[in-house]
PDB file of C-alpha atoms and ligand atoms in Angstrom:
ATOM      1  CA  UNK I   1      17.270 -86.610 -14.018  1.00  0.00           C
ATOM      2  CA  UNK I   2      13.810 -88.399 -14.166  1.00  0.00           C
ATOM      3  CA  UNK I   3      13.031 -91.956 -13.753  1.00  0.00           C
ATOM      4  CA  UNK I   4       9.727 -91.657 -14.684  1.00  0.00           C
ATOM      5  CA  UNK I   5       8.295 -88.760 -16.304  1.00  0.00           C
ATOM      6  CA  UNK I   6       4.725 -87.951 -17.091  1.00  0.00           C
ATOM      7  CA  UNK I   7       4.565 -85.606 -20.090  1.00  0.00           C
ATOM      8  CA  UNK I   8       1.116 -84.045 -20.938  1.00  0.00           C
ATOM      9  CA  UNK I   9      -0.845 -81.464 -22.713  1.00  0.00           C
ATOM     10  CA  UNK I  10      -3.657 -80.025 -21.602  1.00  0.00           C
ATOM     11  CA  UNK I  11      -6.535 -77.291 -22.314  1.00  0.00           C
ATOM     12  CA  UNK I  12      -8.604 -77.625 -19.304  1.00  0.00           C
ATOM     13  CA  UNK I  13      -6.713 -79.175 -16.568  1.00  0.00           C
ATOM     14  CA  UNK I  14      -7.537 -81.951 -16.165  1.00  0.00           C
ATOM     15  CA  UNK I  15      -4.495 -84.098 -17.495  1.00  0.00           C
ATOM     16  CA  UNK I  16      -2.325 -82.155 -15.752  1.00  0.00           C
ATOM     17  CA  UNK I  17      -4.049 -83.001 -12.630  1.00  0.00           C
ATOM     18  CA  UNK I  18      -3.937 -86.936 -14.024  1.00  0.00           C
ATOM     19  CA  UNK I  19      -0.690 -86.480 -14.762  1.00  0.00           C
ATOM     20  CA  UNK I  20       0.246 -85.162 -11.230  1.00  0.00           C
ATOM     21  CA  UNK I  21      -1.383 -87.724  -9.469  1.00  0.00           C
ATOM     22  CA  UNK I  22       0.553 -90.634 -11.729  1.00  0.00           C
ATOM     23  CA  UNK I  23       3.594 -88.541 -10.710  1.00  0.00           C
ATOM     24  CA  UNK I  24       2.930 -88.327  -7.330  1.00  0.00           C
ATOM     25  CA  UNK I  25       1.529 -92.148  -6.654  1.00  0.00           C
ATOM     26  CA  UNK I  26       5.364 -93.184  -8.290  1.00  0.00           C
ATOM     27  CA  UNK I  27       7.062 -91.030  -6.088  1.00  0.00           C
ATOM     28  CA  UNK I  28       5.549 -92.386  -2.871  1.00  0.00           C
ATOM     29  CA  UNK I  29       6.460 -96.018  -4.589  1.00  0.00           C
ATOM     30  CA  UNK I  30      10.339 -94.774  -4.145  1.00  0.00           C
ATOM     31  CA  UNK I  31      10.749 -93.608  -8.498  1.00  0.00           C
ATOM     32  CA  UNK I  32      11.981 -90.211  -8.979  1.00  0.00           C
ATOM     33  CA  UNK I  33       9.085 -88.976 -11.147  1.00  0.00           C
ATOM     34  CA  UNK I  34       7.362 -85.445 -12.367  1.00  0.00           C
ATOM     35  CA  UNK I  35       4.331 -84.143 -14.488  1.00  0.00           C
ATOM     36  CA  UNK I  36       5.962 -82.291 -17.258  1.00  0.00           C
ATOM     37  CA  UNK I  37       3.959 -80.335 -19.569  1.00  0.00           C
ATOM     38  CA  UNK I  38       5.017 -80.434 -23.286  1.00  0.00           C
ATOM     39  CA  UNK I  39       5.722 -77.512 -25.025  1.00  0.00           C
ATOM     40  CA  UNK I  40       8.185 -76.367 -22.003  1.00  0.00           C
ATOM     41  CA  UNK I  41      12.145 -76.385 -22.021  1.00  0.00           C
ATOM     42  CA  UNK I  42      12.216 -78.597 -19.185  1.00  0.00           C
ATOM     43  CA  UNK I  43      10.020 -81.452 -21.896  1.00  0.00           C
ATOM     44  CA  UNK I  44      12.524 -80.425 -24.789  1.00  0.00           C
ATOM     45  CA  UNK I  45      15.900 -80.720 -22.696  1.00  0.00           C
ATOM     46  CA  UNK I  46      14.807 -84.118 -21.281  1.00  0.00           C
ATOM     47  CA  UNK I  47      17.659 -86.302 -20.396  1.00  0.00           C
ATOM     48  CA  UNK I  48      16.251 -89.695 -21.737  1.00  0.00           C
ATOM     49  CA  UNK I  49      19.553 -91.673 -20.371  1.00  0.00           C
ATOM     50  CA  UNK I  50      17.610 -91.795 -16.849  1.00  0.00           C
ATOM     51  CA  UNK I  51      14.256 -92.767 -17.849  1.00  0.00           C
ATOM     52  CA  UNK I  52      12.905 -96.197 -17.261  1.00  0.00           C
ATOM     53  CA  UNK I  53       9.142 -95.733 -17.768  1.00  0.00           C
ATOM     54  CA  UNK I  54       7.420 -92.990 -19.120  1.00  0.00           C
ATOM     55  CA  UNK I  55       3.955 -91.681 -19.445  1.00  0.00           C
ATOM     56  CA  UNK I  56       2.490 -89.694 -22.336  1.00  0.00           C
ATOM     57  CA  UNK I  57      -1.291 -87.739 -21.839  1.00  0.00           C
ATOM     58  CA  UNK I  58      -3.082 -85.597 -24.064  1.00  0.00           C
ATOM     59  CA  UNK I  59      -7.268 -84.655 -24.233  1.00  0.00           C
ATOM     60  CA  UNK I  60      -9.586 -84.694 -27.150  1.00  0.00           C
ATOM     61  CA  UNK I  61     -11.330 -81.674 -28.455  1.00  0.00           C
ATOM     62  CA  UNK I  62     -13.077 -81.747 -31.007  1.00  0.00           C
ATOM     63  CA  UNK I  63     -11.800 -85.451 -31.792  1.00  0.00           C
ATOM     64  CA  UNK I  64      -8.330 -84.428 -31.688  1.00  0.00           C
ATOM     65  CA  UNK I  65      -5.758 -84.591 -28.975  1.00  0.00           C
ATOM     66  CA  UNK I  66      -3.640 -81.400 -28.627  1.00  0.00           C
ATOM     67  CA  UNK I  67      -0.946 -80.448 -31.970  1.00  0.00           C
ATOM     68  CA  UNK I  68       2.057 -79.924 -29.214  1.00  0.00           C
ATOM     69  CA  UNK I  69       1.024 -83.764 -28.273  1.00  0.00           C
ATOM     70  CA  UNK I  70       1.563 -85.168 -31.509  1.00  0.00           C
ATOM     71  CA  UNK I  71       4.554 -82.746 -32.529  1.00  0.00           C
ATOM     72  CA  UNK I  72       6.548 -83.835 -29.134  1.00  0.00           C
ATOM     73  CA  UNK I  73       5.461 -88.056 -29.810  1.00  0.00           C
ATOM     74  CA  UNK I  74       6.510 -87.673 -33.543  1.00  0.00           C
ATOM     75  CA  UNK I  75       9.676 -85.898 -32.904  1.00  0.00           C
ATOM     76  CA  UNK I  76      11.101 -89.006 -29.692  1.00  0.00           C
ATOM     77  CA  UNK I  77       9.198 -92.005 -30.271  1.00  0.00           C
ATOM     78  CA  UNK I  78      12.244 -93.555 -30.857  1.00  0.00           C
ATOM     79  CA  UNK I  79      13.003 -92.670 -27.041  1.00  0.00           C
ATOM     80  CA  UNK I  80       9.502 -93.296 -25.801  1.00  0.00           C
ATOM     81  CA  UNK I  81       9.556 -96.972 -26.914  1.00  0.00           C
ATOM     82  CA  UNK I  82      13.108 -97.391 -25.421  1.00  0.00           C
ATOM     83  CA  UNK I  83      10.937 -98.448 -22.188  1.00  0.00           C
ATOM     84  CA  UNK I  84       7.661 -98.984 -20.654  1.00  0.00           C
ATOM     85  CA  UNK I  85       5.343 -96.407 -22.398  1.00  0.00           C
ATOM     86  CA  UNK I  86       2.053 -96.040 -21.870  1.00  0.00           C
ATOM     87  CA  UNK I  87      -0.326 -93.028 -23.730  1.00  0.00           C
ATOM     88  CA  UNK I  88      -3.348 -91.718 -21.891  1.00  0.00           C
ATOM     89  CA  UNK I  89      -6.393 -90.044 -23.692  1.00  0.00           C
ATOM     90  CA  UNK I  90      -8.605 -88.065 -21.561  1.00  0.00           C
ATOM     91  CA  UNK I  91     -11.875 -87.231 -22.847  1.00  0.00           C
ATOM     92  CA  UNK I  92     -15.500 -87.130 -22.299  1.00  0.00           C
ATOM     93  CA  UNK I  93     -16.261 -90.220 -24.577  1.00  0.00           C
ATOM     94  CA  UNK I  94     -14.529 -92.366 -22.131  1.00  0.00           C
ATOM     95  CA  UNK I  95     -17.252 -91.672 -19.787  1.00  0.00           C
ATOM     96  CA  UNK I  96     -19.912 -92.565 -21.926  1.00  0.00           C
ATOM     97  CA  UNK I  97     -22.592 -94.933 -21.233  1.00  0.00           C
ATOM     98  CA  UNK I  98     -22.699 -95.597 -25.295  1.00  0.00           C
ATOM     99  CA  UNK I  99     -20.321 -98.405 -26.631  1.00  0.00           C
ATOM    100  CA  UNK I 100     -19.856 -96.758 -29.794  1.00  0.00           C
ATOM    101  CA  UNK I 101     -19.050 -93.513 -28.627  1.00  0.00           C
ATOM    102  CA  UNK I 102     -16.435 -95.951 -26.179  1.00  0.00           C
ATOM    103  CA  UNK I 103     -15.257 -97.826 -29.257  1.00  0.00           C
ATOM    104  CA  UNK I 104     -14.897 -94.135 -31.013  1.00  0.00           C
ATOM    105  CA  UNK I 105     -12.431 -93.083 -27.899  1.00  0.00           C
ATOM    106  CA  UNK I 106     -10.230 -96.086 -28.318  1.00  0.00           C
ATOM    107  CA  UNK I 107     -10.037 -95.568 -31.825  1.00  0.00           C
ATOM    108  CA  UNK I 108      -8.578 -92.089 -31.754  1.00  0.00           C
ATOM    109  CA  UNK I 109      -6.363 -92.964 -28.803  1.00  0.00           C
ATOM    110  CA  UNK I 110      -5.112 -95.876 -31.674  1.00  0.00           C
ATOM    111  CA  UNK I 111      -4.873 -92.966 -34.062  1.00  0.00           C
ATOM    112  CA  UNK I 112      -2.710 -91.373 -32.276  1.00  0.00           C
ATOM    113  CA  UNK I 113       0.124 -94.161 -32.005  1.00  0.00           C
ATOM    114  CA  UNK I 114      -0.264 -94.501 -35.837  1.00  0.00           C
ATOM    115  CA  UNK I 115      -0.026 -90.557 -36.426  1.00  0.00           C
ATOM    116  CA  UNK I 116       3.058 -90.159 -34.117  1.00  0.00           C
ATOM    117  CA  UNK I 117       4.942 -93.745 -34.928  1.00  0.00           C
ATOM    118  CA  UNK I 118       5.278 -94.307 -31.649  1.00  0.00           C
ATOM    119  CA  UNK I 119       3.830 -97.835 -30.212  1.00  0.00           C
ATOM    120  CA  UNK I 120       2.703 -97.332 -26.674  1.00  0.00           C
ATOM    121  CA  UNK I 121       2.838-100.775 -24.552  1.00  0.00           C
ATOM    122  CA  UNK I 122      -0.461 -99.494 -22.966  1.00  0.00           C
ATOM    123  CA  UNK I 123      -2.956 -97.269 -24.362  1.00  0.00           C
ATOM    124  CA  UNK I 124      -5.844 -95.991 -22.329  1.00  0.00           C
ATOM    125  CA  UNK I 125      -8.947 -93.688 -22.307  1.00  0.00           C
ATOM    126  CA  UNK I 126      -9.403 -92.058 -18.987  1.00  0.00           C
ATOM    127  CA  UNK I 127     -12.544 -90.114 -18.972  1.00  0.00           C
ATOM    128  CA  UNK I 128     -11.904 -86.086 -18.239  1.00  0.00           C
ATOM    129  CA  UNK I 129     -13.959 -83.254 -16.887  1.00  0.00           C
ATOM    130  CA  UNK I 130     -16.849 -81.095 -18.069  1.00  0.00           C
ATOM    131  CA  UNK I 131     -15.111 -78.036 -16.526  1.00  0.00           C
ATOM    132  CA  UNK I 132     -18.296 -75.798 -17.594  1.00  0.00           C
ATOM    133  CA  UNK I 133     -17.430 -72.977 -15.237  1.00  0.00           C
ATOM    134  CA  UNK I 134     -14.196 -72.327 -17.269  1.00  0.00           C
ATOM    135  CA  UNK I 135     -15.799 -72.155 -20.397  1.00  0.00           C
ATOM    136  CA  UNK I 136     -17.238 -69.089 -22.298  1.00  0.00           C
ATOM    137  CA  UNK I 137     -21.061 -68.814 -22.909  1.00  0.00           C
ATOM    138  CA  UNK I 138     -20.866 -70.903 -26.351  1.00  0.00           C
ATOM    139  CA  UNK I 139     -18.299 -73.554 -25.361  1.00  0.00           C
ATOM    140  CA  UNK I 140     -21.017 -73.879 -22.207  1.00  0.00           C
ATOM    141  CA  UNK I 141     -23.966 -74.212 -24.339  1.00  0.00           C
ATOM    142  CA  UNK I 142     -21.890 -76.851 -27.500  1.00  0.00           C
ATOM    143  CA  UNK I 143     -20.680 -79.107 -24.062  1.00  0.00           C
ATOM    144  CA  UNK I 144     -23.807 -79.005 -22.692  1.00  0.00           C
ATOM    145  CA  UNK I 145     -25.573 -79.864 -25.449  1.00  0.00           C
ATOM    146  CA  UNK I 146     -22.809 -82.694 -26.080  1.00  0.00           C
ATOM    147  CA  UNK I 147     -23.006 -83.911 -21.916  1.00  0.00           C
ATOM    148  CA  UNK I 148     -27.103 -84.469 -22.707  1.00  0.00           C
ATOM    149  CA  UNK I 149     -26.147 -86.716 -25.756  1.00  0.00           C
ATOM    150  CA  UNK I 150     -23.465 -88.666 -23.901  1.00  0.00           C
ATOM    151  CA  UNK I 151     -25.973 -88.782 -20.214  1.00  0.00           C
ATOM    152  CA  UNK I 152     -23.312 -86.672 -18.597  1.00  0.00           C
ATOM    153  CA  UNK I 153     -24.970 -84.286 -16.322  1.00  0.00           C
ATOM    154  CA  UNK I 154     -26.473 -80.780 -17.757  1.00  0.00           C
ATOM    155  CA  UNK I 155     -26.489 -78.774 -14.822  1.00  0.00           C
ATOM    156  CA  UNK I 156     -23.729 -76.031 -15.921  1.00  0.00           C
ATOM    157  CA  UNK I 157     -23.476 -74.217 -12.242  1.00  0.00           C
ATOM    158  CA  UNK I 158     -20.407 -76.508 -11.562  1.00  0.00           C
ATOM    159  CA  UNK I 159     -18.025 -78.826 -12.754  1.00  0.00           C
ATOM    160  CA  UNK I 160     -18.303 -82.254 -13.020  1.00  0.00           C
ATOM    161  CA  UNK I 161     -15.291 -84.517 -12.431  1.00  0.00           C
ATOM    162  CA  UNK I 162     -15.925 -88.378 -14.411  1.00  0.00           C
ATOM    163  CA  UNK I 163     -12.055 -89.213 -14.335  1.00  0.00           C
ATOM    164  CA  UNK I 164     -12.112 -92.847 -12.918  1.00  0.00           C
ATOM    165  CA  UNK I 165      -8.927 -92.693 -10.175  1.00  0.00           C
ATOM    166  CA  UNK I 166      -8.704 -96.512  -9.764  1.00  0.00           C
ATOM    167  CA  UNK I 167      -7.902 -96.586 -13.396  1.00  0.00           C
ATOM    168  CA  UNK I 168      -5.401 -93.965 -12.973  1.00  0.00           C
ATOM    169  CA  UNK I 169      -3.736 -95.980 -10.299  1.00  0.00           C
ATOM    170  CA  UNK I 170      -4.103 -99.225 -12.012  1.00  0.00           C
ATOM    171  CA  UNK I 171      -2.294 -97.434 -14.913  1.00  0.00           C
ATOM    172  CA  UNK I 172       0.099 -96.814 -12.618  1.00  0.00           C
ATOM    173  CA  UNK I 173       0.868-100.051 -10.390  1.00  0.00           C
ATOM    174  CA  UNK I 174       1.035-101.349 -14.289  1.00  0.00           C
ATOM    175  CA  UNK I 175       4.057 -98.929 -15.225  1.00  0.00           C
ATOM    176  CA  UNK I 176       5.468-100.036 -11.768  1.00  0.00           C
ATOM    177  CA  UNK I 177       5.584-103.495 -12.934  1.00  0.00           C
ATOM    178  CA  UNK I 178       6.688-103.128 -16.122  1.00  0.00           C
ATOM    179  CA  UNK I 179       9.467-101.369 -15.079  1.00  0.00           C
ATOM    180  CA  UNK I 180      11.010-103.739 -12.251  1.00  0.00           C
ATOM    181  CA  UNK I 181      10.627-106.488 -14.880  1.00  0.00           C
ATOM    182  CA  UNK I 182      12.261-104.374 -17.325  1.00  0.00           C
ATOM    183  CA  UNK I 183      15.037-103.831 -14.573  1.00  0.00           C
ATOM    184  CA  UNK I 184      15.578-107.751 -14.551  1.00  0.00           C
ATOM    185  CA  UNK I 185      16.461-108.074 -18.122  1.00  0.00           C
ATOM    186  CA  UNK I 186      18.739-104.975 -18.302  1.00  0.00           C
ATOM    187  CA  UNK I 187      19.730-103.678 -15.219  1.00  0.00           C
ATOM    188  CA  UNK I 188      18.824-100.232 -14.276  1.00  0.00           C
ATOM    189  CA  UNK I 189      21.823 -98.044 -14.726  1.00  0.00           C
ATOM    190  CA  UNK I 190      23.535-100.361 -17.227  1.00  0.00           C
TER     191      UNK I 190
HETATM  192  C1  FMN T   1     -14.516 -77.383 -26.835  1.00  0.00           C
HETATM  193  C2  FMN T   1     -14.422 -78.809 -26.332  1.00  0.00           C
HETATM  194  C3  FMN T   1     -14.422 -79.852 -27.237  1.00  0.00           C
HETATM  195  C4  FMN T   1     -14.361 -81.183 -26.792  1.00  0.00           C
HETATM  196  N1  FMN T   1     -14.385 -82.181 -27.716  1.00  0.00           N
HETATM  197  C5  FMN T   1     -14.383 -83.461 -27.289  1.00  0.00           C
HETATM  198  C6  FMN T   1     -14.457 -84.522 -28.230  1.00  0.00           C
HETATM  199  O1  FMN T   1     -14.432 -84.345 -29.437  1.00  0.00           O
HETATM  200  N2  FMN T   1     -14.528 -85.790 -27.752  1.00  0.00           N
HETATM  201  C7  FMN T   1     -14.539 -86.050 -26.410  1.00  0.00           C
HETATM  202  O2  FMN T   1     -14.645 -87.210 -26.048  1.00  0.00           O
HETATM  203  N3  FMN T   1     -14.424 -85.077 -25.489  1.00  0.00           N
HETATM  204  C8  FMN T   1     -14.361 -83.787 -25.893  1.00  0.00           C
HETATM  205  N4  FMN T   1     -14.276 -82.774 -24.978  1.00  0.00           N
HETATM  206  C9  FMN T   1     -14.167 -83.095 -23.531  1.00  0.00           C
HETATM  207  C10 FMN T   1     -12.703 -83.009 -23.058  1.00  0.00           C
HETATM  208  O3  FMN T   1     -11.923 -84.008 -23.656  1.00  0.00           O
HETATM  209  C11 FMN T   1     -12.695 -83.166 -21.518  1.00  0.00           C
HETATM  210  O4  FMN T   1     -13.320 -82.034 -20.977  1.00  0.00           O
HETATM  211  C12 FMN T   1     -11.300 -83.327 -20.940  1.00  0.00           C
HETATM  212  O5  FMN T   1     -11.387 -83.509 -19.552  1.00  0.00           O
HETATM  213  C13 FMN T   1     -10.411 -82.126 -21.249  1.00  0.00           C
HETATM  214  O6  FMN T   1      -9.133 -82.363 -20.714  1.00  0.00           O
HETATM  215  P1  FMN T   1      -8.154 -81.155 -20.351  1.00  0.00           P
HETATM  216  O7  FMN T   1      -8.804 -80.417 -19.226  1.00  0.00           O
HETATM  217  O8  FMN T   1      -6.888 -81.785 -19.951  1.00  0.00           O
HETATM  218  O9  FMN T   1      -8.002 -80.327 -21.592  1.00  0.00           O
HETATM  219  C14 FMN T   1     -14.296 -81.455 -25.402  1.00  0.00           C
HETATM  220  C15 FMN T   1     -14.261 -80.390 -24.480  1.00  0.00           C
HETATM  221  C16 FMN T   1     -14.311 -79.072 -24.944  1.00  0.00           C
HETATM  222  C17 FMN T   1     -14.282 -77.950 -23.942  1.00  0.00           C
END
């Protein structure tokens, strides 16, 4: 049983460690609530009877958020909209200093929702990580290349964390909310 699960996919890392820390804020707020990575038996055996909020996150690469993502929104949106849902992008255009590469975030978050059939009550772009010391020489020379367009930092000796934590616990104190006033109109367990 899960009150509040936070499914993700992730290349990198980082969403997982997003979706940890959504996980772990509703835990100390009393909900029984885990990161679950899609793709795993524990995601596909989900017992959806229990859930009263849940959280969705993928990452963009290459402007598009991970196949396992879409396969596992497609295949339960009816169950994802049954209660507070809210989808989480994480990607480097979310940090950007450039509106349009902003507006071009929100748009594939959007995208998403319209490709799966699933309609989020939140969507959000939570900037991610240049993780350059994971990457190969190429993907380290493409990102940094990208960072210098987007006036993310160049200096590939290190990673560089943009992911904006007060958002992630806004997100969260949201789903909180939406949940207990969810709870009023059908009460949990019924
Ligand atoms: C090969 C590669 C391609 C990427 N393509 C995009 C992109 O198209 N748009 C974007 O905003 N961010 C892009 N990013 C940045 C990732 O979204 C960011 O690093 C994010 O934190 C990755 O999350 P993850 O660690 O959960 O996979 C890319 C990163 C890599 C390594």
């Amino acid at each position: 049983m899960c009150e509040i699960p936070v499914f993700y996919a992730t290349t990198e890392g980082q969403t997982r460690r997003i979706a940890e820390r959504i996980a772990q804020m509703m835990r100390t707020r009393g909900f029984d609530s885990r990161a679950i990575e899609i793709d795993t038996p524990e995601a596909e055996h989900m017992d959806w009877s229990g859930v009263h909020g849940v959280f969705l996150g993928a990452s963009l690469h290459a402007g598009k958020h991970q196949p396992s993502a879409v396969a596992f929104a497609k295949a339960h949106a009816r169950e994802l909209e049954a209660c507070p849902s809210t989808f989480f992008s994480v990607s480097l255009s979310a940090a950007s200093a450039h509106a349009r590469e902003l507006k071009a975030a929100r748009d594939i978050a959007e995208g998403f929702a319209k490709e799966t059939s699933w309609r989020p009550h939140r969507i959000a772009c939570v900037p991610g990580r240049l993780a350059y010391t994971q990457y190969g020489f190429f993907k380290r020379q493409l990102m940094k290349m990208i960072a210098r367009r987007e006036g993310a930092s160049t200096d590939t000796s290190r990673d560089h964390e943009y992911t904006d934590w007060r958002m992630v616990e806004q997100l969260t104190r949201e789903m909180i909310d939406a949940v207990r006033y969810d709870a009023r109109l059908i009460p949990l367990g019924a």
